[in-house]
mmCIF file of C-alpha atoms in Angstrom:
data_model
loop_
_atom_site.group_PDB
_atom_site.id
_atom_site.type_symbol
_atom_site.label_atom_id
_atom_site.label_comp_id
_atom_site.label_asym_id
_atom_site.label_seq_id
_atom_site.Cartn_x
_atom_site.Cartn_y
_atom_site.Cartn_z
ATOM 1 C CA MET A 1 -38.536 3.863 -4.135
ATOM 2 C CA ARG A 2 -35.385 5.927 -4.307
ATOM 3 C CA THR A 3 -32.906 5.135 -1.539
ATOM 4 C CA PHE A 4 -30.271 7.284 0.159
ATOM 5 C CA TYR A 5 -27.256 5.700 1.855
ATOM 6 C CA LEU A 6 -26.069 8.180 4.490
ATOM 7 C CA ASP A 7 -24.314 5.758 6.849
ATOM 8 C CA HIS A 8 -20.761 5.562 5.506
ATOM 9 C CA ALA A 9 -19.306 5.707 9.027
ATOM 10 C CA ALA A 10 -20.862 2.280 9.636
ATOM 11 C CA THR A 11 -19.619 0.731 6.410
ATOM 12 C CA THR A 12 -18.946 1.830 2.861
ATOM 13 C CA PRO A 13 -19.817 0.444 -0.577
ATOM 14 C CA MET A 14 -16.937 -1.438 -2.144
ATOM 15 C CA HIS A 15 -15.195 0.464 -4.902
ATOM 16 C CA PRO A 16 -15.508 -1.287 -8.298
ATOM 17 C CA GLN A 17 -11.721 -1.392 -8.657
ATOM 18 C CA VAL A 18 -11.448 -3.105 -5.264
ATOM 19 C CA VAL A 19 -13.965 -5.724 -6.390
ATOM 20 C CA GLU A 20 -11.978 -6.254 -9.592
ATOM 21 C CA VAL A 21 -8.719 -6.807 -7.708
ATOM 22 C CA MET A 22 -10.344 -9.253 -5.299
ATOM 23 C CA MET A 23 -12.184 -11.207 -7.995
ATOM 24 C CA ASP A 24 -8.961 -11.690 -9.904
ATOM 25 C CA ILE A 25 -7.559 -13.480 -6.852
ATOM 26 C CA LEU A 26 -10.735 -15.303 -5.824
ATOM 27 C CA GLN A 27 -11.223 -16.726 -9.321
ATOM 28 C CA GLY A 28 -7.539 -17.495 -9.835
ATOM 29 C CA GLN A 29 -5.245 -20.222 -8.618
ATOM 30 C CA PRO A 30 -5.252 -21.202 -4.938
ATOM 31 C CA GLY A 31 -2.269 -20.357 -2.793
ATOM 32 C CA ASN A 32 -1.269 -20.201 0.865
ATOM 33 C CA ALA A 33 1.371 -17.536 1.443
ATOM 34 C CA SER A 34 3.175 -19.890 3.840
ATOM 35 C CA SER A 35 3.610 -22.621 1.216
ATOM 36 C CA ILE A 36 6.964 -22.897 -0.559
ATOM 37 C CA HIS A 37 5.697 -24.094 -3.954
ATOM 38 C CA ALA A 38 4.855 -21.815 -6.899
ATOM 39 C CA TYR A 39 1.238 -21.268 -5.795
ATOM 40 C CA GLY A 40 2.374 -20.259 -2.318
ATOM 41 C CA ARG A 41 5.090 -17.978 -3.672
ATOM 42 C CA ALA A 42 2.532 -16.214 -5.874
ATOM 43 C CA ALA A 43 0.291 -15.651 -2.849
ATOM 44 C CA ARG A 44 3.282 -14.363 -0.883
ATOM 45 C CA GLN A 45 4.085 -11.901 -3.665
ATOM 46 C CA ARG A 46 0.537 -10.548 -3.576
ATOM 47 C CA LEU A 47 0.712 -10.240 0.201
ATOM 48 C CA ASN A 48 4.043 -8.402 0.083
ATOM 49 C CA LYS A 49 2.823 -6.071 -2.659
ATOM 50 C CA ALA A 50 -0.278 -5.176 -0.642
ATOM 51 C CA ARG A 51 1.756 -4.541 2.492
ATOM 52 C CA ASP A 52 4.166 -2.332 0.542
ATOM 53 C CA MET A 53 1.287 -0.336 -0.986
ATOM 54 C CA ILE A 54 -0.367 0.359 2.352
ATOM 55 C CA ALA A 55 2.916 1.181 4.089
ATOM 56 C CA GLU A 56 3.796 3.699 1.397
ATOM 57 C CA ALA A 57 0.384 5.367 1.627
ATOM 58 C CA ILE A 58 0.464 5.820 5.415
ATOM 59 C CA GLY A 59 4.167 6.468 5.843
ATOM 60 C CA CYS A 60 5.633 3.484 7.650
ATOM 61 C CA LYS A 61 7.836 0.471 7.040
ATOM 62 C CA PRO A 62 6.103 -2.613 5.587
ATOM 63 C CA SER A 63 7.549 -4.662 8.470
ATOM 64 C CA GLU A 64 5.598 -2.474 10.922
ATOM 65 C CA LEU A 65 2.199 -3.603 9.569
ATOM 66 C CA ILE A 66 0.316 -6.751 10.507
ATOM 67 C CA PHE A 67 -2.992 -7.737 8.941
ATOM 68 C CA THR A 68 -6.048 -8.525 11.056
ATOM 69 C CA SER A 69 -9.732 -9.304 10.600
ATOM 70 C CA GLY A 70 -10.708 -5.646 11.071
ATOM 71 C CA GLY A 71 -10.656 -2.649 13.383
ATOM 72 C CA THR A 72 -11.953 -4.472 16.437
ATOM 73 C CA GLU A 73 -9.215 -7.092 16.324
ATOM 74 C CA SER A 74 -6.623 -4.385 15.662
ATOM 75 C CA ASP A 75 -7.771 -2.402 18.709
ATOM 76 C CA ASN A 76 -7.849 -5.507 20.895
ATOM 77 C CA THR A 77 -4.466 -6.735 19.682
ATOM 78 C CA ALA A 78 -2.827 -3.392 20.420
ATOM 79 C CA LEU A 79 -4.276 -3.055 23.918
ATOM 80 C CA MET A 80 -3.820 -6.651 25.002
ATOM 81 C CA GLY A 81 -0.410 -7.058 23.384
ATOM 82 C CA GLY A 82 0.942 -3.732 24.595
ATOM 83 C CA ALA A 83 -0.413 -4.092 28.130
ATOM 84 C CA ALA A 84 0.957 -7.619 28.516
ATOM 85 C CA ALA A 85 4.423 -6.532 27.393
ATOM 86 C CA MET A 86 4.474 -3.480 29.674
ATOM 87 C CA LEU A 87 3.259 -5.518 32.649
ATOM 88 C CA LYS A 88 6.591 -7.351 32.470
ATOM 89 C CA LYS A 89 8.187 -3.961 33.097
ATOM 90 C CA GLY A 90 6.060 -3.379 36.180
ATOM 91 C CA ARG A 91 3.527 -1.072 34.528
ATOM 92 C CA ASN A 92 -0.132 -1.874 35.137
ATOM 93 C CA HIS A 93 -2.048 1.348 34.449
ATOM 94 C CA ILE A 94 -4.146 2.048 31.333
ATOM 95 C CA ILE A 95 -5.578 5.403 30.228
ATOM 96 C CA THR A 96 -8.358 5.849 27.689
ATOM 97 C CA SER A 97 -11.212 8.278 27.058
ATOM 98 C CA ALA A 98 -14.955 8.020 27.620
ATOM 99 C CA ILE A 99 -15.756 8.371 23.903
ATOM 100 C CA GLU A 100 -13.715 5.486 22.524
ATOM 101 C CA HIS A 101 -15.215 2.738 20.394
ATOM 102 C CA TYR A 102 -16.397 -0.239 22.423
ATOM 103 C CA ALA A 103 -13.560 -2.275 20.885
ATOM 104 C CA VAL A 104 -11.281 -0.179 23.088
ATOM 105 C CA LEU A 105 -13.548 0.365 26.102
ATOM 106 C CA HIS A 106 -14.482 -3.289 26.456
ATOM 107 C CA ALA A 107 -10.854 -4.339 25.998
ATOM 108 C CA CYS A 108 -9.965 -1.968 28.834
ATOM 109 C CA GLU A 109 -12.680 -3.560 30.971
ATOM 110 C CA ALA A 110 -11.153 -6.970 30.270
ATOM 111 C CA LEU A 111 -7.734 -5.655 31.290
ATOM 112 C CA ALA A 112 -9.245 -4.283 34.510
ATOM 113 C CA GLU A 113 -10.535 -7.773 35.288
ATOM 114 C CA ARG A 114 -6.962 -9.019 34.860
ATOM 115 C CA GLY A 115 -5.633 -6.620 37.464
ATOM 116 C CA PHE A 116 -4.848 -3.480 35.488
ATOM 117 C CA GLU A 117 -5.996 -0.127 36.796
ATOM 118 C CA VAL A 118 -7.903 1.843 34.165
ATOM 119 C CA THR A 119 -8.401 5.613 34.070
ATOM 120 C CA VAL A 120 -11.164 6.867 31.767
ATOM 121 C CA LEU A 121 -10.703 10.516 30.861
ATOM 122 C CA PRO A 122 -13.787 12.748 30.503
ATOM 123 C CA VAL A 123 -14.395 14.977 27.483
ATOM 124 C CA ASP A 124 -15.838 18.455 27.070
ATOM 125 C CA PRO A 125 -19.254 19.143 25.438
ATOM 126 C CA GLU A 126 -17.634 19.015 21.985
ATOM 127 C CA GLY A 127 -15.952 15.667 22.628
ATOM 128 C CA ASN A 128 -12.428 16.981 23.183
ATOM 129 C CA VAL A 129 -9.952 15.267 25.499
ATOM 130 C CA SER A 130 -8.023 17.681 27.720
ATOM 131 C CA LEU A 131 -4.241 17.478 27.422
ATOM 132 C CA ASP A 132 -3.944 18.837 30.966
ATOM 133 C CA GLU A 133 -6.170 16.077 32.342
ATOM 134 C CA LEU A 134 -4.173 13.485 30.421
ATOM 135 C CA ARG A 135 -0.951 14.919 31.831
ATOM 136 C CA GLU A 136 -2.346 14.675 35.358
ATOM 137 C CA ALA A 137 -3.485 11.074 34.791
ATOM 138 C CA LEU A 138 -0.079 9.825 33.617
ATOM 139 C CA ARG A 139 1.938 7.973 36.276
ATOM 140 C CA PRO A 140 5.241 6.137 36.448
ATOM 141 C CA GLU A 141 3.268 2.874 36.234
ATOM 142 C CA THR A 142 1.221 3.914 33.181
ATOM 143 C CA ALA A 143 1.644 1.198 30.567
ATOM 144 C CA LEU A 144 -0.502 2.360 27.674
ATOM 145 C CA VAL A 145 -2.755 5.207 26.553
ATOM 146 C CA SER A 146 -5.488 4.664 23.942
ATOM 147 C CA ILE A 147 -7.168 7.758 22.508
ATOM 148 C CA MET A 148 -8.756 7.739 19.057
ATOM 149 C CA TRP A 149 -7.968 10.035 16.132
ATOM 150 C CA GLY A 150 -11.484 10.908 14.963
ATOM 151 C CA ASN A 151 -14.683 9.925 16.737
ATOM 152 C CA ASN A 152 -17.006 7.575 14.888
ATOM 153 C CA GLU A 153 -20.204 9.182 16.228
ATOM 154 C CA VAL A 154 -19.613 12.941 16.175
ATOM 155 C CA GLY A 155 -16.426 13.269 14.097
ATOM 156 C CA THR A 156 -14.432 15.267 16.664
ATOM 157 C CA MET A 157 -10.688 14.837 16.115
ATOM 158 C CA GLN A 158 -8.149 14.669 18.925
ATOM 159 C CA PRO A 159 -4.641 16.233 18.821
ATOM 160 C CA VAL A 160 -2.959 12.864 18.350
ATOM 161 C CA GLY A 161 0.459 14.393 17.669
ATOM 162 C CA GLN A 162 0.526 16.278 20.969
ATOM 163 C CA ILE A 163 -0.938 13.317 22.836
ATOM 164 C CA GLY A 164 1.734 11.017 21.434
ATOM 165 C CA GLU A 165 4.578 13.298 22.444
ATOM 166 C CA LEU A 166 3.156 13.658 25.947
ATOM 167 C CA VAL A 167 2.706 9.912 26.380
ATOM 168 C CA ARG A 168 6.140 9.142 24.979
ATOM 169 C CA SER A 169 7.765 11.586 27.419
ATOM 170 C CA HIS A 170 6.359 9.432 30.242
ATOM 171 C CA GLY A 171 7.684 6.190 28.772
ATOM 172 C CA ALA A 172 4.210 4.746 28.092
ATOM 173 C CA LEU A 173 2.867 3.275 24.844
ATOM 174 C CA TYR A 174 0.315 5.147 22.733
ATOM 175 C CA HIS A 175 -2.440 3.462 20.699
ATOM 176 C CA ILE A 176 -4.583 5.330 18.180
ATOM 177 C CA ASP A 177 -7.856 4.017 16.798
ATOM 178 C CA ALA A 178 -7.621 5.529 13.293
ATOM 179 C CA VAL A 179 -10.452 3.515 11.759
ATOM 180 C CA GLN A 180 -12.474 6.610 10.820
ATOM 181 C CA ALA A 181 -9.421 8.782 10.092
ATOM 182 C CA LEU A 182 -8.005 6.564 7.341
ATOM 183 C CA GLY A 183 -9.002 7.997 3.971
ATOM 184 C CA ALA A 184 -10.273 11.186 5.613
ATOM 185 C CA VAL A 185 -7.082 12.915 6.825
ATOM 186 C CA PRO A 186 -3.406 12.678 5.817
ATOM 187 C CA ILE A 187 -1.554 9.989 7.785
ATOM 188 C CA ARG A 188 2.242 9.780 8.022
ATOM 189 C CA LEU A 189 3.008 7.318 10.780
ATOM 190 C CA SER A 190 6.758 7.884 10.673
ATOM 191 C CA GLU A 191 6.110 11.470 11.792
ATOM 192 C CA LEU A 192 3.724 10.497 14.597
ATOM 193 C CA ALA A 193 4.683 9.533 18.151
ATOM 194 C CA ALA A 194 2.452 6.454 18.138
ATOM 195 C CA ASP A 195 3.284 2.845 18.954
ATOM 196 C CA PHE A 196 0.065 1.227 17.707
ATOM 197 C CA VAL A 197 -2.439 2.473 15.110
ATOM 198 C CA SER A 198 -5.548 0.541 14.065
ATOM 199 C CA PHE A 199 -7.218 0.520 10.626
ATOM 200 C CA SER A 200 -10.157 -1.191 8.903
ATOM 201 C CA ALA A 201 -10.763 -1.822 5.198
ATOM 202 C CA HIS A 202 -14.541 -1.590 5.042
ATOM 203 C CA LYS A 203 -14.564 2.049 6.186
ATOM 204 C CA ILE A 204 -12.702 3.130 3.025
ATOM 205 C CA ASN A 205 -14.623 1.224 0.310
ATOM 206 C CA GLY A 206 -12.722 -1.997 0.911
ATOM 207 C CA PRO A 207 -13.929 -5.448 2.040
ATOM 208 C CA HIS A 208 -15.331 -6.489 5.383
ATOM 209 C CA GLY A 209 -13.231 -8.769 7.561
ATOM 210 C CA THR A 210 -9.876 -7.136 6.806
ATOM 211 C CA GLY A 211 -7.870 -4.632 8.841
ATOM 212 C CA ALA A 212 -4.359 -3.700 9.826
ATOM 213 C CA LEU A 213 -2.389 -2.786 12.911
ATOM 214 C CA TYR A 214 0.718 -0.621 12.817
ATOM 215 C CA ILE A 215 3.263 -1.646 15.447
ATOM 216 C CA ALA A 216 6.204 0.759 15.473
ATOM 217 C CA ALA A 217 9.599 -0.928 15.279
ATOM 218 C CA GLY A 218 10.913 -1.743 18.731
ATOM 219 C CA THR A 219 7.525 -1.474 20.471
ATOM 220 C CA PRO A 220 7.086 -3.956 23.351
ATOM 221 C CA PHE A 221 4.387 -6.412 22.266
ATOM 222 C CA GLU A 222 3.050 -9.830 23.220
ATOM 223 C CA PRO A 223 0.950 -11.700 20.609
ATOM 224 C CA SER A 224 -2.486 -12.967 21.578
ATOM 225 C CA VAL A 225 -3.129 -15.281 18.603
ATOM 226 C CA PHE A 226 -0.922 -18.361 18.390
ATOM 227 C CA GLY A 227 -0.399 -21.035 15.766
ATOM 228 C CA GLY A 228 1.835 -20.473 12.774
ATOM 229 C CA ALA A 229 4.598 -17.960 12.136
ATOM 230 C CA GLN A 230 2.518 -15.605 10.000
ATOM 231 C CA GLU A 231 2.919 -11.828 10.308
ATOM 232 C CA ARG A 232 6.384 -12.231 11.852
ATOM 233 C CA LYS A 233 4.830 -14.358 14.636
ATOM 234 C CA ARG A 234 2.716 -11.421 15.789
ATOM 235 C CA ARG A 235 -0.634 -12.693 14.477
ATOM 236 C CA ALA A 236 -0.936 -16.361 13.550
ATOM 237 C CA GLY A 237 -3.359 -17.575 10.914
ATOM 238 C CA THR A 238 -3.437 -17.934 7.136
ATOM 239 C CA GLU A 239 -3.632 -14.490 5.574
ATOM 240 C CA ASN A 240 -6.769 -13.430 3.664
ATOM 241 C CA ILE A 241 -4.955 -12.630 0.419
ATOM 242 C CA ALA A 242 -8.000 -11.441 -1.538
ATOM 243 C CA GLY A 243 -9.205 -9.250 1.322
ATOM 244 C CA ILE A 244 -5.740 -7.812 1.945
ATOM 245 C CA ALA A 245 -5.216 -7.062 -1.759
ATOM 246 C CA GLY A 246 -8.623 -5.364 -1.814
ATOM 247 C CA PHE A 247 -7.666 -3.387 1.269
ATOM 248 C CA ALA A 248 -4.462 -2.212 -0.389
ATOM 249 C CA GLU A 249 -6.348 -1.091 -3.475
ATOM 250 C CA ALA A 250 -8.855 0.774 -1.303
ATOM 251 C CA VAL A 251 -6.009 2.508 0.528
ATOM 252 C CA ARG A 252 -4.381 3.449 -2.786
ATOM 253 C CA LEU A 253 -7.623 4.894 -4.117
ATOM 254 C CA SER A 254 -8.405 6.785 -0.913
ATOM 255 C CA ALA A 255 -4.881 8.237 -0.727
ATOM 256 C CA SER A 256 -4.919 9.522 -4.315
ATOM 257 C CA ASP A 257 -5.928 13.199 -4.296
ATOM 258 C CA LEU A 258 -6.935 12.886 -0.630
ATOM 259 C CA HIS A 259 -7.260 16.628 -0.044
ATOM 260 C CA ASN A 260 -9.796 17.215 -2.818
ATOM 261 C CA LYS A 261 -11.767 14.093 -1.946
ATOM 262 C CA ALA A 262 -12.010 15.144 1.707
ATOM 263 C CA ALA A 263 -13.011 18.653 0.669
ATOM 264 C CA GLY A 264 -15.746 17.240 -1.566
ATOM 265 C CA THR A 265 -17.110 15.076 1.234
ATOM 266 C CA ALA A 266 -16.996 17.994 3.670
ATOM 267 C CA ALA A 267 -18.945 20.091 1.159
ATOM 268 C CA LEU A 268 -21.712 17.457 1.139
ATOM 269 C CA ARG A 269 -21.769 17.430 4.951
ATOM 270 C CA ASP A 270 -21.792 21.214 5.210
ATOM 271 C CA ARG A 271 -24.597 21.566 2.667
ATOM 272 C CA PHE A 272 -26.595 18.934 4.515
ATOM 273 C CA GLU A 273 -26.177 20.777 7.820
ATOM 274 C CA GLN A 274 -27.031 24.160 6.305
ATOM 275 C CA GLN A 275 -30.200 22.878 4.682
ATOM 276 C CA MET A 276 -31.296 20.976 7.779
ATOM 277 C CA LYS A 277 -31.010 24.158 9.822
ATOM 278 C CA ALA A 278 -32.856 26.134 7.162
ATOM 279 C CA ALA A 279 -35.655 23.565 6.966
ATOM 280 C CA LEU A 280 -36.135 23.008 10.700
ATOM 281 C CA GLY A 281 -34.657 26.081 12.369
ATOM 282 C CA GLU A 282 -31.291 26.328 14.116
ATOM 283 C CA ASP A 283 -32.864 25.639 17.511
ATOM 284 C CA PHE A 284 -34.350 22.359 16.249
ATOM 285 C CA ALA A 285 -31.411 20.992 14.225
ATOM 286 C CA VAL A 286 -28.425 21.159 16.572
ATOM 287 C CA ILE A 287 -25.017 19.825 15.516
ATOM 288 C CA ASN A 288 -23.144 17.776 18.117
ATOM 289 C CA GLY A 289 -19.363 17.704 18.377
ATOM 290 C CA SER A 290 -16.645 20.095 17.320
ATOM 291 C CA LEU A 291 -17.308 22.389 14.371
ATOM 292 C CA ASP A 292 -13.676 23.473 14.132
ATOM 293 C CA ASN A 293 -11.742 20.201 14.167
ATOM 294 C CA ARG A 294 -13.674 17.233 12.821
ATOM 295 C CA LEU A 295 -13.683 14.475 10.242
ATOM 296 C CA PRO A 296 -15.079 15.551 6.866
ATOM 297 C CA HIS A 297 -17.646 12.797 6.425
ATOM 298 C CA ILE A 298 -19.605 12.723 9.712
ATOM 299 C CA THR A 299 -22.302 14.931 11.181
ATOM 300 C CA ASN A 300 -24.329 14.195 14.296
ATOM 301 C CA ILE A 301 -27.519 16.234 14.539
ATOM 302 C CA SER A 302 -30.079 16.410 17.320
ATOM 303 C CA LEU A 303 -33.511 16.760 15.735
ATOM 304 C CA ILE A 304 -35.170 18.373 18.723
ATOM 305 C CA GLY A 305 -38.700 17.183 19.383
ATOM 306 C CA THR A 306 -38.184 13.697 17.953
ATOM 307 C CA ASP A 307 -36.953 10.408 19.393
ATOM 308 C CA THR A 308 -33.887 8.802 17.811
ATOM 309 C CA GLU A 309 -35.355 5.313 17.504
ATOM 310 C CA THR A 310 -38.633 6.577 16.054
ATOM 311 C CA MET A 311 -36.714 8.813 13.677
ATOM 312 C CA LEU A 312 -34.485 6.027 12.387
ATOM 313 C CA MET A 313 -37.456 3.725 11.790
ATOM 314 C CA ASN A 314 -39.292 6.420 9.846
ATOM 315 C CA LEU A 315 -36.223 7.332 7.831
ATOM 316 C CA ASP A 316 -35.748 3.688 6.926
ATOM 317 C CA MET A 317 -39.319 3.546 5.621
ATOM 318 C CA GLU A 318 -38.467 6.551 3.438
ATOM 319 C CA GLY A 319 -35.396 4.763 2.070
ATOM 320 C CA ILE A 320 -32.883 6.805 4.073
ATOM 321 C CA ALA A 321 -30.117 4.915 5.892
ATOM 322 C CA ALA A 322 -28.732 6.744 8.935
ATOM 323 C CA ALA A 323 -27.645 5.678 12.423
ATOM 324 C CA SER A 324 -27.775 6.499 16.087
ATOM 325 C CA GLY A 325 -24.090 5.714 16.460
ATOM 326 C CA SER A 326 -24.923 3.405 19.379
ATOM 327 C CA ALA A 327 -25.398 -0.319 19.900
ATOM 328 C CA CYS A 328 -28.656 -2.204 19.776
ATOM 329 C CA THR A 329 -29.173 -4.192 22.945
ATOM 330 C CA SER A 330 -32.001 -6.704 23.352
ATOM 331 C CA GLY A 331 -34.016 -5.031 20.616
ATOM 332 C CA SER A 332 -34.023 -1.572 22.212
ATOM 333 C CA LEU A 333 -31.837 1.390 21.392
ATOM 334 C CA GLU A 334 -29.066 2.101 23.865
ATOM 335 C CA ARG A 335 -28.411 5.822 24.087
ATOM 336 C CA SER A 336 -24.985 6.859 22.856
ATOM 337 C CA HIS A 337 -22.207 6.578 25.426
ATOM 338 C CA VAL A 338 -20.337 9.239 23.443
ATOM 339 C CA LEU A 339 -23.107 11.824 23.702
ATOM 340 C CA LYS A 340 -23.621 10.957 27.372
ATOM 341 C CA ALA A 341 -19.918 11.517 28.017
ATOM 342 C CA MET A 342 -20.192 14.902 26.308
ATOM 343 C CA GLY A 343 -22.865 15.846 28.841
ATOM 344 C CA LEU A 344 -25.508 16.828 26.289
ATOM 345 C CA PRO A 345 -28.897 17.937 27.622
ATOM 346 C CA GLU A 346 -31.660 15.343 27.527
ATOM 347 C CA ASP A 347 -33.498 16.783 24.512
ATOM 348 C CA ARG A 348 -30.328 16.580 22.396
ATOM 349 C CA LEU A 349 -29.266 13.189 23.716
ATOM 350 C CA MET A 350 -32.623 11.566 22.974
ATOM 351 C CA SER A 351 -32.974 12.974 19.440
ATOM 352 C CA ALA A 352 -29.460 12.591 17.985
ATOM 353 C CA VAL A 353 -28.953 10.984 14.567
ATOM 354 C CA ARG A 354 -25.651 10.420 12.771
ATOM 355 C CA PHE A 355 -25.445 10.995 9.032
ATOM 356 C CA SER A 356 -22.246 10.186 7.155
ATOM 357 C CA PHE A 357 -21.222 10.645 3.545
ATOM 358 C CA GLY A 358 -18.931 9.104 0.961
ATOM 359 C CA LEU A 359 -18.626 7.309 -2.369
ATOM 360 C CA GLY A 360 -21.807 7.611 -4.435
ATOM 361 C CA ASN A 361 -23.345 10.559 -2.602
ATOM 362 C CA THR A 362 -24.049 13.700 -4.635
ATOM 363 C CA MET A 363 -25.117 17.239 -3.792
ATOM 364 C CA GLU A 364 -28.470 16.686 -5.481
ATOM 365 C CA GLU A 365 -28.995 13.519 -3.446
ATOM 366 C CA VAL A 366 -28.146 15.333 -0.208
ATOM 367 C CA GLU A 367 -30.583 18.155 -0.956
ATOM 368 C CA THR A 368 -33.371 15.715 -1.808
ATOM 369 C CA ALA A 369 -32.704 13.715 1.359
ATOM 370 C CA VAL A 370 -32.937 16.856 3.491
ATOM 371 C CA GLY A 371 -36.437 17.494 2.159
ATOM 372 C CA LYS A 372 -37.526 13.976 3.038
ATOM 373 C CA ILE A 373 -35.942 14.138 6.493
ATOM 374 C CA ALA A 374 -37.581 17.486 7.260
ATOM 375 C CA THR A 375 -40.969 16.054 6.283
ATOM 376 C CA VAL A 376 -40.447 13.074 8.589
ATOM 377 C CA VAL A 377 -39.393 15.317 11.486
ATOM 378 C CA LYS A 378 -42.434 17.548 11.122
ATOM 379 C CA ARG A 379 -44.734 14.512 10.925
ATOM 380 C CA ILE A 380 -43.285 12.994 14.083
ATOM 381 C CA ARG A 381 -43.556 16.272 15.951
ATOM 382 C CA SER A 382 -47.179 16.777 14.906
ATOM 383 C CA ASN A 383 -48.067 13.295 16.146
ATOM 384 C CA SER A 384 -46.314 13.618 19.499
#
């Protein structure tokens, strides 16, 4: 059976050149980057080269990057480390939005249990955060604001430049979850008023278990992982050299000709949306999120008259990988907190499916998948 992978927002296939870089290290000589002998120095050189490559691609100093186990750790490290440092300055207020990844929302809940006050900003029906509401929420005691770049469920992008300037003018720290934005939009951190920015390798055709956190020079920060002196004492633990080298190669590949790659992915998404509407009718294939300012690789569509869980199971049987964009709890589908925050009507909330595109997808594949999806939708509706 032919299969269709349309869930690149969840994880991406590793690029062959990334695999080649990693295998060269995995099959080579051992080496701990903290060791002073020749093997250790070779590992340190690979680590430094990878850090330099990533820093150049995203526009920051190599010393401003620390490597982590992925986006979740990067988000947690930024929030916990920034909040702890600002608490010493008498600031105990956190601001985030209702559509953040759970790596941010649950970290904020943990901070609330430690005595911080947390304000969760609402969003409009397209998933946009209001700058006016953020301005009103900022206080003298605000320590940190965490609002993502591009949403992982609907693709809506926030005005991170304006948010950063606003937050900075109030003396608070600004964290951006850029896990979905990396490889999709141009990123120049030196031009952005951000103190922390989180990234993950496996979203850009790199390996699982590897990520990075940008910490702008001079940013107040308290480490939360202790042990050795790795990563300038900001994140202890022996570095994953193969994973980090693979991450750097993935960043290099994604940054090369970024504009045309993003345009190609957006063309796949747009064609998919157009054909879904044509096959099912515009009233029965409704796109969720912003149509004007969104990531190029994500579309979230409510297939009116179907149930998300039933739809995903049937698509899987047809060889089509898609997602609800929400967590699975105790074997039952938990409806998306993002779509709930957007205030979508019940028929759209209960029938939403996320499709996302990337390496390996073709226009022909997208058009064939639409036909299969439309057949599944019509079958489900006829049986309900």
